[in-house]
Short mmCIF file of C-alpha atoms in Angstrom, two decimals:
data_model
loop_
_atom_site.label_atom_id
_atom_site.label_comp_id
_atom_site.label_asym_id
_atom_site.label_seq_id
_atom_site.Cartn_x
_atom_site.Cartn_y
_atom_site.Cartn_z
CA MET Y 1 149.46 -35.09 -10.00
CA THR Y 2 146.00 -35.73 -8.42
CA LEU Y 3 146.62 -35.94 -4.73
CA ALA Y 4 144.40 -37.86 -2.03
CA PHE Y 5 144.68 -36.35 1.51
CA ALA Y 6 144.49 -37.95 4.91
CA LEU Y 7 145.18 -36.70 8.35
CA ALA Y 8 147.47 -38.22 10.79
CA TRP Y 9 147.54 -37.28 14.51
CA ALA Y 10 150.14 -38.17 17.11
CA ALA Y 11 150.15 -38.13 20.73
CA PRO Y 12 152.97 -36.12 22.50
CA ALA Y 13 156.25 -38.09 22.52
CA ARG Y 14 158.67 -38.48 25.37
CA ALA Y 15 161.93 -36.53 25.19
CA GLY Y 16 164.05 -37.59 22.30
CA ASP Y 17 161.80 -40.37 20.93
CA TRP Y 18 160.96 -40.95 17.48
CA VAL Y 19 157.18 -40.37 16.48
CA SER Y 20 156.14 -42.75 14.03
CA GLU Y 21 153.90 -41.47 11.18
CA PRO Y 22 152.89 -42.69 7.81
CA LYS Y 23 155.96 -42.80 5.61
CA SER Y 24 157.97 -40.89 8.20
CA GLN Y 25 159.45 -40.64 11.62
CA VAL Y 26 160.10 -37.35 13.37
CA ARG Y 27 161.72 -36.30 16.69
CA LEU Y 28 162.69 -33.31 18.72
CA VAL Y 29 166.35 -33.38 20.25
CA ASP Y 30 168.64 -31.00 22.17
CA GLY Y 31 171.19 -29.95 19.57
CA GLY Y 32 173.81 -28.26 22.19
CA LEU Y 33 175.89 -25.28 21.15
CA PHE Y 34 176.92 -23.81 17.93
CA ASP Y 35 178.92 -20.51 17.81
CA GLY Y 36 177.80 -19.88 21.38
CA ALA Y 37 174.13 -20.05 20.55
CA ARG Y 38 171.68 -22.78 21.91
CA TYR Y 39 170.02 -25.11 19.34
CA ALA Y 40 167.51 -27.78 19.32
CA MET Y 41 166.91 -30.12 16.17
CA VAL Y 42 163.92 -31.42 14.39
CA GLN Y 43 164.73 -34.55 12.53
CA ILE Y 44 162.50 -36.12 9.81
CA ARG Y 45 163.27 -39.48 8.39
CA LEU Y 46 161.22 -40.38 5.13
CA ALA Y 47 160.34 -43.79 3.76
CA GLY Y 48 161.09 -45.05 0.36
CA ALA Y 49 160.44 -42.20 -2.41
CA ALA Y 50 158.53 -40.24 0.06
CA VAL Y 51 158.90 -36.33 0.01
CA THR Y 52 158.47 -33.67 2.49
CA TYR Y 53 158.95 -29.70 1.63
CA TRP Y 54 161.05 -26.59 2.03
CA ARG Y 55 159.48 -23.30 3.18
CA ASP Y 56 158.63 -22.74 -0.23
CA PRO Y 57 157.20 -26.10 -1.60
CA GLY Y 58 157.15 -25.01 -5.42
CA GLU Y 59 154.37 -26.26 -7.56
CA ALA Y 60 153.21 -28.97 -5.14
CA GLY Y 61 153.00 -29.84 -1.42
CA SER Y 62 152.99 -27.42 1.60
CA PRO Y 63 155.88 -26.11 3.83
CA PRO Y 64 156.30 -27.34 7.38
CA THR Y 65 155.17 -25.06 10.35
CA PHE Y 66 156.82 -25.15 13.84
CA ASP Y 67 154.70 -23.93 16.84
CA PHE Y 68 156.39 -23.49 20.02
CA ALA Y 69 153.58 -21.58 21.69
CA GLY Y 70 153.29 -24.02 24.77
CA SER Y 71 156.87 -23.81 25.73
CA ASP Y 72 158.39 -22.71 29.12
CA ASN Y 73 161.19 -20.38 29.68
CA LEU Y 74 161.51 -19.81 25.82
CA GLY Y 75 162.08 -16.26 24.67
CA ASP Y 76 162.67 -16.74 21.09
CA ALA Y 77 163.01 -19.87 18.51
CA ALA Y 78 164.25 -19.50 14.94
CA THR Y 79 163.95 -22.51 12.33
CA PHE Y 80 166.46 -22.67 9.82
CA TYR Y 81 165.94 -24.58 6.52
CA PRO Y 82 168.66 -26.68 4.95
CA LEU Y 83 169.08 -26.46 1.11
CA PRO Y 84 166.34 -28.33 -0.81
CA ALA Y 85 166.48 -30.35 -3.92
CA ARG Y 86 164.43 -29.98 -6.89
CA ILE Y 87 161.92 -32.84 -7.21
CA ASP Y 88 159.77 -34.03 -10.14
CA GLU Y 89 156.27 -35.04 -8.92
CA ASP Y 90 154.63 -36.43 -11.95
CA GLY Y 91 155.43 -33.15 -13.90
CA SER Y 92 155.11 -30.78 -11.03
CA ILE Y 93 158.22 -29.48 -9.53
CA ALA Y 94 158.55 -29.39 -5.75
CA PHE Y 95 161.31 -27.99 -3.53
CA GLY Y 96 162.05 -30.39 -0.62
CA TYR Y 97 163.76 -33.30 0.84
CA GLN Y 98 163.91 -37.03 0.49
CA ARG Y 99 165.31 -39.80 2.88
CA GLU Y 100 166.07 -37.41 5.77
CA VAL Y 101 166.29 -33.77 6.78
CA MET Y 102 167.41 -31.96 9.87
CA PHE Y 103 166.05 -28.55 10.75
CA PRO Y 104 168.11 -26.56 13.44
CA ILE Y 105 166.10 -24.43 15.80
CA ARG Y 106 167.95 -21.71 17.56
CA VAL Y 107 166.60 -21.00 20.81
CA ALA Y 108 167.02 -18.43 23.66
CA PRO Y 109 165.65 -18.51 27.12
CA VAL Y 110 163.91 -15.89 29.19
CA ASP Y 111 165.93 -16.75 32.22
CA PRO Y 112 169.35 -18.33 31.07
CA ALA Y 113 169.88 -19.84 34.47
CA LYS Y 114 166.73 -22.16 34.19
CA PRO Y 115 166.02 -24.97 31.85
CA MET Y 116 163.87 -24.41 28.73
CA THR Y 117 160.97 -26.75 28.02
CA LEU Y 118 160.25 -26.85 24.17
CA ALA Y 119 156.87 -27.93 23.47
CA LEU Y 120 156.57 -28.27 19.68
CA LYS Y 121 153.29 -28.77 17.39
CA LEU Y 122 154.82 -29.51 14.08
CA ASP Y 123 152.81 -29.81 10.94
CA TYR Y 124 154.49 -31.34 7.62
CA ALA Y 125 153.23 -33.03 4.57
CA VAL Y 126 154.63 -36.45 3.48
CA CYS Y 127 153.90 -37.18 -0.17
CA ASP Y 128 154.47 -40.54 -2.13
CA LYS Y 129 151.49 -41.59 -4.32
CA ILE Y 130 149.15 -39.71 -2.08
CA CYS Y 131 150.02 -36.70 0.22
CA ILE Y 132 149.45 -37.04 3.92
CA PRO Y 133 149.46 -33.90 6.34
CA VAL Y 134 150.98 -34.95 9.42
CA HIS Y 135 150.36 -33.34 12.99
CA ALA Y 136 152.98 -34.50 15.50
CA GLN Y 137 153.41 -33.12 19.13
CA MET Y 138 156.95 -33.30 20.87
CA SER Y 139 158.69 -31.91 23.65
CA GLU Y 140 162.35 -31.64 25.15
CA VAL Y 141 163.94 -30.14 27.96
CA LEU Y 142 167.08 -28.03 27.44
CA ASP Y 143 169.44 -27.58 30.51
CA PRO Y 144 171.20 -24.19 30.70
CA GLN Y 145 174.60 -25.83 30.02
CA PRO Y 146 174.29 -28.76 27.58
CA ALA Y 147 176.18 -32.04 28.31
CA ALA Y 148 177.73 -32.05 24.83
CA PRO Y 149 178.37 -28.44 24.13
CA GLU Y 150 178.86 -28.97 20.38
CA SER Y 151 177.25 -32.04 18.76
CA ALA Y 152 178.40 -33.50 15.56
CA PRO Y 153 174.95 -33.92 14.26
CA LEU Y 154 174.32 -30.19 14.75
CA ALA Y 155 177.67 -29.30 13.11
CA ASP Y 156 176.80 -31.49 10.02
CA ALA Y 157 173.33 -29.80 9.86
CA MET Y 158 174.59 -26.41 9.96
CA LYS Y 159 176.80 -27.15 7.00
CA ASN Y 160 173.62 -27.65 4.91
CA LEU Y 161 172.14 -24.27 5.61
CA PRO Y 162 172.63 -21.46 2.91
CA LYS Y 163 174.75 -18.54 4.09
CA PRO Y 164 172.66 -15.22 4.22
CA LEU Y 165 174.05 -12.32 2.55
CA ASP Y 166 173.19 -8.69 2.43
CA GLY Y 167 174.34 -5.44 1.36
CA ASP Y 168 177.55 -5.25 -0.68
CA ALA Y 169 178.06 -8.99 -0.14
CA ALA Y 170 174.94 -9.85 -2.00
CA ALA Y 171 175.56 -7.27 -4.76
CA ARG Y 172 178.81 -9.07 -5.38
CA VAL Y 173 177.54 -12.55 -5.61
CA GLY Y 174 174.34 -12.08 -7.73
CA SER Y 175 172.81 -9.52 -10.52
CA ALA Y 176 169.88 -9.40 -12.75
CA ALA Y 177 169.33 -8.03 -16.01
CA PRO Y 178 166.17 -7.97 -18.22
CA VAL Y 179 166.34 -10.02 -21.50
CA SER Y 180 163.93 -10.64 -24.57
CA ALA Y 181 160.69 -11.76 -23.47
CA ALA Y 182 159.56 -15.43 -24.53
CA ASP Y 183 156.02 -15.70 -25.68
CA GLY Y 184 155.25 -12.27 -24.11
CA LYS Y 185 156.39 -13.49 -20.62
CA PRO Y 186 159.00 -11.13 -19.10
CA GLN Y 187 162.49 -12.58 -18.57
CA TRP Y 188 165.62 -11.91 -16.51
CA LEU Y 189 169.15 -13.31 -16.60
CA VAL Y 190 170.48 -13.87 -13.16
CA THR Y 191 174.36 -14.24 -12.90
CA ILE Y 192 176.08 -15.53 -9.83
CA ASN Y 193 179.49 -14.74 -9.65
CA GLY Y 194 182.04 -17.15 -8.46
CA GLY Y 195 181.57 -20.74 -7.11
CA ASP Y 196 179.62 -23.55 -8.74
CA ALA Y 197 176.05 -22.44 -8.88
CA ARG Y 198 174.09 -25.74 -9.78
CA ASP Y 199 170.71 -24.60 -9.14
CA LEU Y 200 168.79 -21.39 -8.44
CA PHE Y 201 165.59 -21.25 -5.90
CA VAL Y 202 163.44 -18.06 -6.16
CA GLU Y 203 161.02 -16.96 -3.57
CA PRO Y 204 159.03 -14.16 -5.02
CA PRO Y 205 156.43 -11.87 -3.34
CA ALA Y 206 152.78 -13.21 -3.26
CA GLY Y 207 151.11 -13.27 -6.70
CA PHE Y 208 154.17 -13.99 -8.42
CA TYR Y 209 155.53 -17.21 -9.91
CA PHE Y 210 158.78 -17.87 -11.81
CA ASP Y 211 160.18 -20.50 -13.96
CA VAL Y 212 163.85 -20.87 -13.43
CA LYS Y 213 166.06 -22.67 -16.04
CA PRO Y 214 169.94 -22.97 -16.35
CA ALA Y 215 171.03 -20.39 -19.02
CA SER Y 216 173.80 -21.18 -21.58
CA VAL Y 217 176.38 -19.13 -19.69
CA LYS Y 218 178.07 -20.93 -16.81
CA ASN Y 219 176.62 -19.77 -13.36
CA ALA Y 220 173.72 -18.08 -14.89
CA PHE Y 221 169.79 -18.70 -14.95
CA ARG Y 222 167.04 -17.62 -16.99
CA LEU Y 223 163.95 -16.52 -14.88
CA THR Y 224 160.49 -16.39 -16.75
CA MET Y 225 157.64 -14.82 -14.92
CA VAL Y 226 154.76 -17.08 -15.67
CA GLU Y 227 152.19 -15.66 -13.02
CA HIS Y 228 151.77 -12.21 -11.73
CA PRO Y 229 149.10 -9.89 -10.30
CA ALA Y 230 146.98 -7.84 -12.84
CA LYS Y 231 148.99 -4.93 -14.33
CA LYS Y 232 152.19 -5.72 -12.40
CA MET Y 233 155.00 -6.81 -14.87
CA ARG Y 234 157.63 -7.34 -12.33
CA PRO Y 235 157.64 -7.59 -8.60
CA GLU Y 236 158.77 -4.52 -6.93
CA ALA Y 237 159.74 -6.08 -3.70
CA PRO Y 238 163.00 -8.26 -4.02
CA LEU Y 239 163.01 -11.90 -4.61
CA ARG Y 240 164.75 -14.22 -2.05
CA VAL Y 241 167.26 -16.21 -3.99
CA THR Y 242 169.05 -19.27 -2.77
CA VAL Y 243 171.95 -20.72 -4.67
CA ALA Y 244 172.65 -24.30 -4.42
CA GLY Y 245 176.39 -25.13 -4.88
CA SER Y 246 179.59 -26.14 -2.90
CA SER Y 247 178.94 -23.13 -0.68
CA PRO Y 248 175.21 -22.29 -0.80
CA VAL Y 249 174.12 -18.78 -0.16
CA GLU Y 250 170.75 -16.72 0.04
CA PHE Y 251 170.14 -13.19 -0.60
CA ASP Y 252 167.51 -10.56 -1.87
CA LEU Y 253 167.54 -9.56 -5.35
CA VAL Y 254 165.73 -6.73 -7.11
CA LEU Y 255 164.58 -7.37 -10.61
CA PRO Y 256 165.24 -4.22 -12.68
CA ALA Y 257 162.80 -2.89 -15.12
CA LYS Y 258 163.25 -3.30 -18.93
CA ASN Y 259 164.95 -0.20 -20.15
#
């Protein structure tokens, strides 16, 4: 798809206000507490068939970036990405969101007794027939003790986050084995143990790109390496794998060499 680009700029919004952009609205709000941690939330609403993107946008688009550099009393901010959908954009497969998406932001103050002032510079892309890079500025003050300790919107947003797994837990859930190459392109069969694996999203090291297709076996996917750096026929670093299902998970997976 050929994309035309325009740039949209927004003035800083008042606390909690929606910022109106072409094909979208965005706001920064106080999320309250979840499992004892303090959260803010970034909410994006999209018009019509417009799309915005996951941290790995796939074959099209660009990921959002969250810059809290101008904040006050903020020690740390970690952004969490809900499970994406696979979206066909005129033959290019993108990973992202339609209609609405909520990004939980776990924050920690420098001084827990004082309020945090979050100053966010957010860049994200909105694509419909054309792709528009958006730059929005927002701010929100988070009191040390939130008025609503556990908010329903935050709880709902946390349900859409893939659960991170590591070590033995990751090894029990997913495994990979090399299979016969197709058209000279290396392939692996990734098997997900248990649950209902409806889709698989793969984030490889730089320079690699994989095509992912469901296999004939339930909860299995065929990974075909379609792009790779010169003379590297498999990534030595692990892939980050996200499994879409009733209980989404994500974990690192090493692709074994062919015997």
